[in-house]
mmCIF file with all atom_site columns, C-alpha atoms in Angstrom:
data_model
loop_
_atom_site.group_PDB
_atom_site.id
_atom_site.type_symbol
_atom_site.label_atom_id
_atom_site.label_alt_id
_atom_site.label_comp_id
_atom_site.label_asym_id
_atom_site.label_entity_id
_atom_site.label_seq_id
_atom_site.pdbx_PDB_ins_code
_atom_site.Cartn_x
_atom_site.Cartn_y
_atom_site.Cartn_z
_atom_site.occupancy
_atom_site.B_iso_or_equiv
_atom_site.pdbx_formal_charge
_atom_site.auth_seq_id
_atom_site.auth_comp_id
_atom_site.auth_asym_id
_atom_site.auth_atom_id
_atom_site.pdbx_PDB_model_num
ATOM 1   C CA . UNK A 1 1   ? 226.271 43.299 91.909  1.00 0.00 ? 1   UNK A CA 1
ATOM 2   C CA . UNK A 1 2   ? 226.600 43.136 88.004  1.00 0.00 ? 2   UNK A CA 1
ATOM 3   C CA . UNK A 1 3   ? 223.633 41.613 88.103  1.00 0.00 ? 3   UNK A CA 1
ATOM 4   C CA . UNK A 1 4   ? 222.179 44.495 89.949  1.00 0.00 ? 4   UNK A CA 1
ATOM 5   C CA . UNK A 1 5   ? 223.317 47.020 87.712  1.00 0.00 ? 5   UNK A CA 1
ATOM 6   C CA . UNK A 1 6   ? 222.773 45.578 85.002  1.00 0.00 ? 6   UNK A CA 1
ATOM 7   C CA . UNK A 1 7   ? 218.860 45.817 85.582  1.00 0.00 ? 7   UNK A CA 1
ATOM 8   C CA . UNK A 1 8   ? 219.439 49.474 86.211  1.00 0.00 ? 8   UNK A CA 1
ATOM 9   C CA . UNK A 1 9   ? 222.093 50.337 83.663  1.00 0.00 ? 9   UNK A CA 1
ATOM 10  C CA . UNK A 1 10  ? 225.577 51.546 84.368  1.00 0.00 ? 10  UNK A CA 1
ATOM 11  C CA . UNK A 1 11  ? 226.956 54.750 82.922  1.00 0.00 ? 11  UNK A CA 1
ATOM 12  C CA . UNK A 1 12  ? 230.281 55.916 84.550  1.00 0.00 ? 12  UNK A CA 1
ATOM 13  C CA . UNK A 1 13  ? 233.532 54.729 86.558  1.00 0.00 ? 13  UNK A CA 1
ATOM 14  C CA . UNK A 1 14  ? 235.816 56.925 88.491  1.00 0.00 ? 14  UNK A CA 1
ATOM 15  C CA . UNK A 1 15  ? 238.714 55.222 89.772  1.00 0.00 ? 15  UNK A CA 1
ATOM 16  C CA . UNK A 1 16  ? 240.269 57.680 92.361  1.00 0.00 ? 16  UNK A CA 1
ATOM 17  C CA . UNK A 1 17  ? 241.985 55.963 95.060  1.00 0.00 ? 17  UNK A CA 1
ATOM 18  C CA . UNK A 1 18  ? 245.509 56.917 95.744  1.00 0.00 ? 18  UNK A CA 1
ATOM 19  C CA . UNK A 1 19  ? 248.229 56.856 98.294  1.00 0.00 ? 19  UNK A CA 1
ATOM 20  C CA . UNK A 1 20  ? 251.673 59.231 98.532  1.00 0.00 ? 20  UNK A CA 1
ATOM 21  C CA . UNK A 1 21  ? 254.810 59.139 100.409 1.00 0.00 ? 21  UNK A CA 1
ATOM 22  C CA . UNK A 1 22  ? 258.154 60.784 100.204 1.00 0.00 ? 22  UNK A CA 1
ATOM 23  C CA . UNK A 1 23  ? 261.916 59.271 99.817  1.00 0.00 ? 23  UNK A CA 1
ATOM 24  C CA . UNK A 1 24  ? 264.399 58.714 97.512  1.00 0.00 ? 24  UNK A CA 1
ATOM 25  C CA . UNK A 1 25  ? 264.854 55.469 95.830  1.00 0.00 ? 25  UNK A CA 1
ATOM 26  C CA . UNK A 1 26  ? 266.646 53.517 98.058  1.00 0.00 ? 26  UNK A CA 1
ATOM 27  C CA . UNK A 1 27  ? 264.841 54.409 101.149 1.00 0.00 ? 27  UNK A CA 1
ATOM 28  C CA . UNK A 1 28  ? 261.727 52.617 100.492 1.00 0.00 ? 28  UNK A CA 1
ATOM 29  C CA . UNK A 1 29  ? 261.074 49.116 101.190 1.00 0.00 ? 29  UNK A CA 1
ATOM 30  C CA . UNK A 1 30  ? 260.039 46.642 98.302  1.00 0.00 ? 30  UNK A CA 1
ATOM 31  C CA . UNK A 1 31  ? 257.054 46.150 100.545 1.00 0.00 ? 31  UNK A CA 1
ATOM 32  C CA . UNK A 1 32  ? 256.194 49.568 100.202 1.00 0.00 ? 32  UNK A CA 1
ATOM 33  C CA . UNK A 1 33  ? 256.760 49.598 96.397  1.00 0.00 ? 33  UNK A CA 1
ATOM 34  C CA . UNK A 1 34  ? 254.217 46.507 96.142  1.00 0.00 ? 34  UNK A CA 1
ATOM 35  C CA . UNK A 1 35  ? 251.708 48.889 98.059  1.00 0.00 ? 35  UNK A CA 1
ATOM 36  C CA . UNK A 1 36  ? 252.010 51.380 95.891  1.00 0.00 ? 36  UNK A CA 1
ATOM 37  C CA . UNK A 1 37  ? 251.969 49.246 93.035  1.00 0.00 ? 37  UNK A CA 1
ATOM 38  C CA . UNK A 1 38  ? 248.733 47.577 94.242  1.00 0.00 ? 38  UNK A CA 1
ATOM 39  C CA . UNK A 1 39  ? 246.681 50.767 95.581  1.00 0.00 ? 39  UNK A CA 1
ATOM 40  C CA . UNK A 1 40  ? 247.397 53.397 92.541  1.00 0.00 ? 40  UNK A CA 1
ATOM 41  C CA . UNK A 1 41  ? 247.943 50.982 89.654  1.00 0.00 ? 41  UNK A CA 1
ATOM 42  C CA . UNK A 1 42  ? 246.307 47.501 90.325  1.00 0.00 ? 42  UNK A CA 1
ATOM 43  C CA . UNK A 1 43  ? 243.526 48.781 92.119  1.00 0.00 ? 43  UNK A CA 1
ATOM 44  C CA . UNK A 1 44  ? 242.330 50.975 89.301  1.00 0.00 ? 44  UNK A CA 1
ATOM 45  C CA . UNK A 1 45  ? 243.054 48.187 87.046  1.00 0.00 ? 45  UNK A CA 1
ATOM 46  C CA . UNK A 1 46  ? 240.924 45.466 89.125  1.00 0.00 ? 46  UNK A CA 1
ATOM 47  C CA . UNK A 1 47  ? 237.719 47.799 89.095  1.00 0.00 ? 47  UNK A CA 1
ATOM 48  C CA . UNK A 1 48  ? 237.898 48.713 85.333  1.00 0.00 ? 48  UNK A CA 1
ATOM 49  C CA . UNK A 1 49  ? 238.126 44.858 84.587  1.00 0.00 ? 49  UNK A CA 1
ATOM 50  C CA . UNK A 1 50  ? 235.165 44.179 87.136  1.00 0.00 ? 50  UNK A CA 1
ATOM 51  C CA . UNK A 1 51  ? 233.318 47.022 85.395  1.00 0.00 ? 51  UNK A CA 1
ATOM 52  C CA . UNK A 1 52  ? 234.159 46.463 81.411  1.00 0.00 ? 52  UNK A CA 1
ATOM 53  C CA . UNK A 1 53  ? 231.245 43.954 80.764  1.00 0.00 ? 53  UNK A CA 1
ATOM 54  C CA . UNK A 1 54  ? 228.422 47.018 81.643  1.00 0.00 ? 54  UNK A CA 1
ATOM 55  C CA . UNK A 1 55  ? 230.561 50.050 80.602  1.00 0.00 ? 55  UNK A CA 1
ATOM 56  C CA . UNK A 1 56  ? 230.917 48.220 77.144  1.00 0.00 ? 56  UNK A CA 1
ATOM 57  C CA . UNK A 1 57  ? 226.692 47.455 77.444  1.00 0.00 ? 57  UNK A CA 1
ATOM 58  C CA . UNK A 1 58  ? 226.049 51.007 78.143  1.00 0.00 ? 58  UNK A CA 1
ATOM 59  C CA . UNK A 1 59  ? 228.385 52.696 76.033  1.00 0.00 ? 59  UNK A CA 1
ATOM 60  C CA . UNK A 1 60  ? 229.644 54.263 79.711  1.00 0.00 ? 60  UNK A CA 1
ATOM 61  C CA . UNK A 1 61  ? 232.771 56.486 80.690  1.00 0.00 ? 61  UNK A CA 1
ATOM 62  C CA . UNK A 1 62  ? 235.722 55.653 82.587  1.00 0.00 ? 62  UNK A CA 1
ATOM 63  C CA . UNK A 1 63  ? 238.057 58.393 84.374  1.00 0.00 ? 63  UNK A CA 1
ATOM 64  C CA . UNK A 1 64  ? 241.173 57.655 85.905  1.00 0.00 ? 64  UNK A CA 1
ATOM 65  C CA . UNK A 1 65  ? 243.228 60.335 88.464  1.00 0.00 ? 65  UNK A CA 1
ATOM 66  C CA . UNK A 1 66  ? 246.517 60.368 87.251  1.00 0.00 ? 66  UNK A CA 1
ATOM 67  C CA . UNK A 1 67  ? 249.139 63.688 87.868  1.00 0.00 ? 67  UNK A CA 1
ATOM 68  C CA . UNK A 1 68  ? 251.263 65.644 86.032  1.00 0.00 ? 68  UNK A CA 1
ATOM 69  C CA . UNK A 1 69  ? 253.692 63.672 88.616  1.00 0.00 ? 69  UNK A CA 1
ATOM 70  C CA . UNK A 1 70  ? 253.385 61.180 86.040  1.00 0.00 ? 70  UNK A CA 1
ATOM 71  C CA . UNK A 1 71  ? 256.155 63.613 83.910  1.00 0.00 ? 71  UNK A CA 1
ATOM 72  C CA . UNK A 1 72  ? 258.515 64.535 86.338  1.00 0.00 ? 72  UNK A CA 1
ATOM 73  C CA . UNK A 1 73  ? 259.270 63.901 90.035  1.00 0.00 ? 73  UNK A CA 1
ATOM 74  C CA . UNK A 1 74  ? 260.542 65.891 92.682  1.00 0.00 ? 74  UNK A CA 1
ATOM 75  C CA . UNK A 1 75  ? 261.174 63.593 95.661  1.00 0.00 ? 75  UNK A CA 1
ATOM 76  C CA . UNK A 1 76  ? 257.854 61.132 95.600  1.00 0.00 ? 76  UNK A CA 1
ATOM 77  C CA . UNK A 1 77  ? 259.769 58.962 92.629  1.00 0.00 ? 77  UNK A CA 1
ATOM 78  C CA . UNK A 1 78  ? 257.246 55.895 94.166  1.00 0.00 ? 78  UNK A CA 1
ATOM 79  C CA . UNK A 1 79  ? 254.039 58.300 93.160  1.00 0.00 ? 79  UNK A CA 1
ATOM 80  C CA . UNK A 1 80  ? 254.987 59.254 89.663  1.00 0.00 ? 80  UNK A CA 1
ATOM 81  C CA . UNK A 1 81  ? 255.879 55.674 89.036  1.00 0.00 ? 81  UNK A CA 1
ATOM 82  C CA . UNK A 1 82  ? 252.186 54.603 89.312  1.00 0.00 ? 82  UNK A CA 1
ATOM 83  C CA . UNK A 1 83  ? 250.884 57.408 87.721  1.00 0.00 ? 83  UNK A CA 1
ATOM 84  C CA . UNK A 1 84  ? 253.188 57.100 84.654  1.00 0.00 ? 84  UNK A CA 1
ATOM 85  C CA . UNK A 1 85  ? 251.738 53.392 84.633  1.00 0.00 ? 85  UNK A CA 1
ATOM 86  C CA . UNK A 1 86  ? 248.126 54.377 84.887  1.00 0.00 ? 86  UNK A CA 1
ATOM 87  C CA . UNK A 1 87  ? 248.596 56.848 81.772  1.00 0.00 ? 87  UNK A CA 1
ATOM 88  C CA . UNK A 1 88  ? 249.926 54.281 79.694  1.00 0.00 ? 88  UNK A CA 1
ATOM 89  C CA . UNK A 1 89  ? 246.810 51.453 81.172  1.00 0.00 ? 89  UNK A CA 1
ATOM 90  C CA . UNK A 1 90  ? 244.542 54.171 79.656  1.00 0.00 ? 90  UNK A CA 1
ATOM 91  C CA . UNK A 1 91  ? 246.174 55.196 76.438  1.00 0.00 ? 91  UNK A CA 1
ATOM 92  C CA . UNK A 1 92  ? 245.644 51.183 75.574  1.00 0.00 ? 92  UNK A CA 1
ATOM 93  C CA . UNK A 1 93  ? 242.052 51.216 76.988  1.00 0.00 ? 93  UNK A CA 1
ATOM 94  C CA . UNK A 1 94  ? 241.016 54.301 75.288  1.00 0.00 ? 94  UNK A CA 1
ATOM 95  C CA . UNK A 1 95  ? 242.261 53.248 72.167  1.00 0.00 ? 95  UNK A CA 1
ATOM 96  C CA . UNK A 1 96  ? 240.730 49.497 72.673  1.00 0.00 ? 96  UNK A CA 1
ATOM 97  C CA . UNK A 1 97  ? 237.200 50.878 73.551  1.00 0.00 ? 97  UNK A CA 1
ATOM 98  C CA . UNK A 1 98  ? 236.764 53.093 70.776  1.00 0.00 ? 98  UNK A CA 1
ATOM 99  C CA . UNK A 1 99  ? 235.171 50.571 69.044  1.00 0.00 ? 99  UNK A CA 1
ATOM 100 C CA . UNK A 1 100 ? 232.763 49.816 71.979  1.00 0.00 ? 100 UNK A CA 1
ATOM 101 C CA . UNK A 1 101 ? 231.445 53.717 72.313  1.00 0.00 ? 101 UNK A CA 1
ATOM 102 C CA . UNK A 1 102 ? 233.317 53.569 75.765  1.00 0.00 ? 102 UNK A CA 1
ATOM 103 C CA . UNK A 1 103 ? 234.897 56.873 76.434  1.00 0.00 ? 103 UNK A CA 1
ATOM 104 C CA . UNK A 1 104 ? 238.284 57.076 78.476  1.00 0.00 ? 104 UNK A CA 1
ATOM 105 C CA . UNK A 1 105 ? 239.456 60.134 80.234  1.00 0.00 ? 105 UNK A CA 1
ATOM 106 C CA . UNK A 1 106 ? 242.634 61.050 82.250  1.00 0.00 ? 106 UNK A CA 1
ATOM 107 C CA . UNK A 1 107 ? 242.450 63.683 84.956  1.00 0.00 ? 107 UNK A CA 1
ATOM 108 C CA . UNK A 1 108 ? 246.146 65.231 85.637  1.00 0.00 ? 108 UNK A CA 1
ATOM 109 C CA . UNK A 1 109 ? 245.861 67.470 88.333  1.00 0.00 ? 109 UNK A CA 1
ATOM 110 C CA . UNK A 1 110 ? 248.856 69.666 90.101  1.00 0.00 ? 110 UNK A CA 1
ATOM 111 C CA . UNK A 1 111 ? 249.767 70.054 93.136  1.00 0.00 ? 111 UNK A CA 1
ATOM 112 C CA . UNK A 1 112 ? 246.623 69.995 95.248  1.00 0.00 ? 112 UNK A CA 1
ATOM 113 C CA . UNK A 1 113 ? 248.263 68.403 98.588  1.00 0.00 ? 113 UNK A CA 1
ATOM 114 C CA . UNK A 1 114 ? 246.243 70.954 100.709 1.00 0.00 ? 114 UNK A CA 1
ATOM 115 C CA . UNK A 1 115 ? 242.938 70.113 99.660  1.00 0.00 ? 115 UNK A CA 1
ATOM 116 C CA . UNK A 1 116 ? 243.100 66.337 99.408  1.00 0.00 ? 116 UNK A CA 1
ATOM 117 C CA . UNK A 1 117 ? 245.756 65.436 102.389 1.00 0.00 ? 117 UNK A CA 1
ATOM 118 C CA . UNK A 1 118 ? 246.880 62.850 100.238 1.00 0.00 ? 118 UNK A CA 1
ATOM 119 C CA . UNK A 1 119 ? 250.379 63.618 101.765 1.00 0.00 ? 119 UNK A CA 1
ATOM 120 C CA . UNK A 1 120 ? 251.025 64.307 105.429 1.00 0.00 ? 120 UNK A CA 1
ATOM 121 C CA . UNK A 1 121 ? 254.159 66.318 106.285 1.00 0.00 ? 121 UNK A CA 1
ATOM 122 C CA . UNK A 1 122 ? 257.603 64.573 105.885 1.00 0.00 ? 122 UNK A CA 1
ATOM 123 C CA . UNK A 1 123 ? 259.003 64.119 109.064 1.00 0.00 ? 123 UNK A CA 1
ATOM 124 C CA . UNK A 1 124 ? 262.703 63.352 108.879 1.00 0.00 ? 124 UNK A CA 1
ATOM 125 C CA . UNK A 1 125 ? 263.258 61.831 111.842 1.00 0.00 ? 125 UNK A CA 1
ATOM 126 C CA . UNK A 1 126 ? 261.213 58.995 110.943 1.00 0.00 ? 126 UNK A CA 1
ATOM 127 C CA . UNK A 1 127 ? 262.701 58.628 107.584 1.00 0.00 ? 127 UNK A CA 1
ATOM 128 C CA . UNK A 1 128 ? 266.080 58.122 108.939 1.00 0.00 ? 128 UNK A CA 1
ATOM 129 C CA . UNK A 1 129 ? 264.742 55.932 111.673 1.00 0.00 ? 129 UNK A CA 1
ATOM 130 C CA . UNK A 1 130 ? 263.813 53.731 108.849 1.00 0.00 ? 130 UNK A CA 1
ATOM 131 C CA . UNK A 1 131 ? 266.681 53.810 106.818 1.00 0.00 ? 131 UNK A CA 1
ATOM 132 C CA . UNK A 1 132 ? 268.520 50.714 106.430 1.00 0.00 ? 132 UNK A CA 1
ATOM 133 C CA . UNK A 1 133 ? 272.437 50.792 107.747 1.00 0.00 ? 133 UNK A CA 1
ATOM 134 C CA . UNK A 1 134 ? 273.531 50.569 104.325 1.00 0.00 ? 134 UNK A CA 1
ATOM 135 C CA . UNK A 1 135 ? 271.427 54.076 103.033 1.00 0.00 ? 135 UNK A CA 1
ATOM 136 C CA . UNK A 1 136 ? 272.639 55.371 106.679 1.00 0.00 ? 136 UNK A CA 1
ATOM 137 C CA . UNK A 1 137 ? 276.152 55.114 105.362 1.00 0.00 ? 137 UNK A CA 1
ATOM 138 C CA . UNK A 1 138 ? 275.720 57.068 102.283 1.00 0.00 ? 138 UNK A CA 1
ATOM 139 C CA . UNK A 1 139 ? 273.447 59.572 103.390 1.00 0.00 ? 139 UNK A CA 1
ATOM 140 C CA . UNK A 1 140 ? 273.676 61.695 106.836 1.00 0.00 ? 140 UNK A CA 1
ATOM 141 C CA . UNK A 1 141 ? 270.900 63.239 108.885 1.00 0.00 ? 141 UNK A CA 1
ATOM 142 C CA . UNK A 1 142 ? 271.577 66.892 107.561 1.00 0.00 ? 142 UNK A CA 1
ATOM 143 C CA . UNK A 1 143 ? 270.486 65.524 103.629 1.00 0.00 ? 143 UNK A CA 1
ATOM 144 C CA . UNK A 1 144 ? 267.760 63.662 104.730 1.00 0.00 ? 144 UNK A CA 1
ATOM 145 C CA . UNK A 1 145 ? 266.444 67.127 106.832 1.00 0.00 ? 145 UNK A CA 1
ATOM 146 C CA . UNK A 1 146 ? 266.881 69.268 103.707 1.00 0.00 ? 146 UNK A CA 1
ATOM 147 C CA . UNK A 1 147 ? 265.272 66.628 101.774 1.00 0.00 ? 147 UNK A CA 1
ATOM 148 C CA . UNK A 1 148 ? 262.449 66.628 103.921 1.00 0.00 ? 148 UNK A CA 1
ATOM 149 C CA . UNK A 1 149 ? 261.845 70.247 104.189 1.00 0.00 ? 149 UNK A CA 1
ATOM 150 C CA . UNK A 1 150 ? 262.292 70.968 100.312 1.00 0.00 ? 150 UNK A CA 1
ATOM 151 C CA . UNK A 1 151 ? 259.061 68.217 99.914  1.00 0.00 ? 151 UNK A CA 1
ATOM 152 C CA . UNK A 1 152 ? 257.464 70.048 102.795 1.00 0.00 ? 152 UNK A CA 1
ATOM 153 C CA . UNK A 1 153 ? 257.583 73.266 101.024 1.00 0.00 ? 153 UNK A CA 1
ATOM 154 C CA . UNK A 1 154 ? 256.185 71.485 98.002  1.00 0.00 ? 154 UNK A CA 1
ATOM 155 C CA . UNK A 1 155 ? 253.433 70.467 99.803  1.00 0.00 ? 155 UNK A CA 1
ATOM 156 C CA . UNK A 1 156 ? 252.499 74.033 101.422 1.00 0.00 ? 156 UNK A CA 1
ATOM 157 C CA . UNK A 1 157 ? 252.057 75.572 98.366  1.00 0.00 ? 157 UNK A CA 1
ATOM 158 C CA . UNK A 1 158 ? 249.180 73.032 96.767  1.00 0.00 ? 158 UNK A CA 1
ATOM 159 C CA . UNK A 1 159 ? 246.011 74.404 96.025  1.00 0.00 ? 159 UNK A CA 1
ATOM 160 C CA . UNK A 1 160 ? 243.358 74.515 98.669  1.00 0.00 ? 160 UNK A CA 1
ATOM 161 C CA . UNK A 1 161 ? 240.756 74.502 95.532  1.00 0.00 ? 161 UNK A CA 1
ATOM 162 C CA . UNK A 1 162 ? 240.052 70.772 95.017  1.00 0.00 ? 162 UNK A CA 1
ATOM 163 C CA . UNK A 1 163 ? 236.747 71.737 93.443  1.00 0.00 ? 163 UNK A CA 1
ATOM 164 C CA . UNK A 1 164 ? 238.654 72.416 89.972  1.00 0.00 ? 164 UNK A CA 1
ATOM 165 C CA . UNK A 1 165 ? 239.592 69.106 90.156  1.00 0.00 ? 165 UNK A CA 1
ATOM 166 C CA . UNK A 1 166 ? 236.081 67.869 90.602  1.00 0.00 ? 166 UNK A CA 1
ATOM 167 C CA . UNK A 1 167 ? 234.459 69.946 88.107  1.00 0.00 ? 167 UNK A CA 1
ATOM 168 C CA . UNK A 1 168 ? 237.045 68.233 85.519  1.00 0.00 ? 168 UNK A CA 1
ATOM 169 C CA . UNK A 1 169 ? 235.951 65.015 86.470  1.00 0.00 ? 169 UNK A CA 1
ATOM 170 C CA . UNK A 1 170 ? 232.076 65.947 86.183  1.00 0.00 ? 170 UNK A CA 1
ATOM 171 C CA . UNK A 1 171 ? 233.210 67.176 82.588  1.00 0.00 ? 171 UNK A CA 1
ATOM 172 C CA . UNK A 1 172 ? 234.722 63.923 81.429  1.00 0.00 ? 172 UNK A CA 1
ATOM 173 C CA . UNK A 1 173 ? 231.593 62.043 83.105  1.00 0.00 ? 173 UNK A CA 1
ATOM 174 C CA . UNK A 1 174 ? 228.814 64.418 81.416  1.00 0.00 ? 174 UNK A CA 1
ATOM 175 C CA . UNK A 1 175 ? 229.864 66.508 78.222  1.00 0.00 ? 175 UNK A CA 1
ATOM 176 C CA . UNK A 1 176 ? 228.723 65.191 74.884  1.00 0.00 ? 176 UNK A CA 1
ATOM 177 C CA . UNK A 1 177 ? 232.635 65.586 73.937  1.00 0.00 ? 177 UNK A CA 1
ATOM 178 C CA . UNK A 1 178 ? 234.621 64.505 76.800  1.00 0.00 ? 178 UNK A CA 1
ATOM 179 C CA . UNK A 1 179 ? 238.683 65.450 76.570  1.00 0.00 ? 179 UNK A CA 1
ATOM 180 C CA . UNK A 1 180 ? 240.885 62.499 76.519  1.00 0.00 ? 180 UNK A CA 1
ATOM 181 C CA . UNK A 1 181 ? 243.038 64.475 79.333  1.00 0.00 ? 181 UNK A CA 1
ATOM 182 C CA . UNK A 1 182 ? 242.126 67.102 81.429  1.00 0.00 ? 182 UNK A CA 1
ATOM 183 C CA . UNK A 1 183 ? 245.481 69.132 82.810  1.00 0.00 ? 183 UNK A CA 1
ATOM 184 C CA . UNK A 1 184 ? 244.269 70.931 86.195  1.00 0.00 ? 184 UNK A CA 1
ATOM 185 C CA . UNK A 1 185 ? 247.385 72.524 87.223  1.00 0.00 ? 185 UNK A CA 1
ATOM 186 C CA . UNK A 1 186 ? 249.317 75.901 87.650  1.00 0.00 ? 186 UNK A CA 1
ATOM 187 C CA . UNK A 1 187 ? 251.148 77.633 84.977  1.00 0.00 ? 187 UNK A CA 1
ATOM 188 C CA . UNK A 1 188 ? 254.392 76.602 86.480  1.00 0.00 ? 188 UNK A CA 1
ATOM 189 C CA . UNK A 1 189 ? 253.636 72.865 86.546  1.00 0.00 ? 189 UNK A CA 1
ATOM 190 C CA . UNK A 1 190 ? 252.026 73.003 83.195  1.00 0.00 ? 190 UNK A CA 1
ATOM 191 C CA . UNK A 1 191 ? 255.467 74.726 81.727  1.00 0.00 ? 191 UNK A CA 1
ATOM 192 C CA . UNK A 1 192 ? 257.245 71.544 83.208  1.00 0.00 ? 192 UNK A CA 1
ATOM 193 C CA . UNK A 1 193 ? 255.628 69.178 82.028  1.00 0.00 ? 193 UNK A CA 1
ATOM 194 C CA . UNK A 1 194 ? 256.229 71.289 78.449  1.00 0.00 ? 194 UNK A CA 1
ATOM 195 C CA . UNK A 1 195 ? 259.719 70.855 78.791  1.00 0.00 ? 195 UNK A CA 1
ATOM 196 C CA . UNK A 1 196 ? 259.257 67.218 80.146  1.00 0.00 ? 196 UNK A CA 1
ATOM 197 C CA . UNK A 1 197 ? 257.789 66.293 76.800  1.00 0.00 ? 197 UNK A CA 1
ATOM 198 C CA . UNK A 1 198 ? 259.188 68.342 73.930  1.00 0.00 ? 198 UNK A CA 1
ATOM 199 C CA . UNK A 1 199 ? 262.609 68.838 75.178  1.00 0.00 ? 199 UNK A CA 1
ATOM 200 C CA . UNK A 1 200 ? 265.654 66.578 75.404  1.00 0.00 ? 200 UNK A CA 1
ATOM 201 C CA . UNK A 1 201 ? 265.756 64.315 78.743  1.00 0.00 ? 201 UNK A CA 1
ATOM 202 C CA . UNK A 1 202 ? 269.126 66.448 79.894  1.00 0.00 ? 202 UNK A CA 1
ATOM 203 C CA . UNK A 1 203 ? 267.052 69.642 79.590  1.00 0.00 ? 203 UNK A CA 1
ATOM 204 C CA . UNK A 1 204 ? 264.719 68.362 82.179  1.00 0.00 ? 204 UNK A CA 1
ATOM 205 C CA . UNK A 1 205 ? 267.183 66.778 84.220  1.00 0.00 ? 205 UNK A CA 1
ATOM 206 C CA . UNK A 1 206 ? 268.661 70.013 84.303  1.00 0.00 ? 206 UNK A CA 1
ATOM 207 C CA . UNK A 1 207 ? 265.868 71.802 85.695  1.00 0.00 ? 207 UNK A CA 1
ATOM 208 C CA . UNK A 1 208 ? 264.846 69.281 88.204  1.00 0.00 ? 208 UNK A CA 1
ATOM 209 C CA . UNK A 1 209 ? 268.520 69.187 89.234  1.00 0.00 ? 209 UNK A CA 1
ATOM 210 C CA . UNK A 1 210 ? 268.503 72.861 89.401  1.00 0.00 ? 210 UNK A CA 1
ATOM 211 C CA . UNK A 1 211 ? 265.366 72.851 91.651  1.00 0.00 ? 211 UNK A CA 1
ATOM 212 C CA . UNK A 1 212 ? 266.139 70.594 94.045  1.00 0.00 ? 212 UNK A CA 1
ATOM 213 C CA . UNK A 1 213 ? 269.490 72.337 94.794  1.00 0.00 ? 213 UNK A CA 1
ATOM 214 C CA . UNK A 1 214 ? 267.473 75.423 95.848  1.00 0.00 ? 214 UNK A CA 1
#
């Protein structure tokens, strides 16, 4: 495969694969954590390493799909964890690739669940049935149902216009001077990122705790 591209030239790589799920930390099995890390994080790293020789040779572009969820989480900490890790991987890679003329860009979409279908609606019954006996002793069905309803309401608010994210990806690949980060999100989501990055953690925790209690 690399020999084939070597004769044609190789310009850009887009790491877009990703999966999402809902659940508080103790609700998810270790196997699920490993699966998410393997797809969302290690999958992008594996692909990048495979094509890195060609990207260096042709001074290409590498685009990674992150998320504003890399900065905060509202019920999908496992997804947030992998996106935060991708951000740090990209930060290191971007600096290292400058000397080769390779540019690394991160796309940070907000909530586009309605257009990507990355996350199906959450079933409180299914979540409850998969909980360990220890977790069932701590939580109750009513709490799980409340959290599921909350997360489903977030999913329903997702933008149906996924072309906005595609436009950012195209710009990252084709612009003479691409941005290091493209945040494609609603004003409310950008405000949360602003609070998370510039204010003390206690402020962000208070904001998110209020949102979760509504």
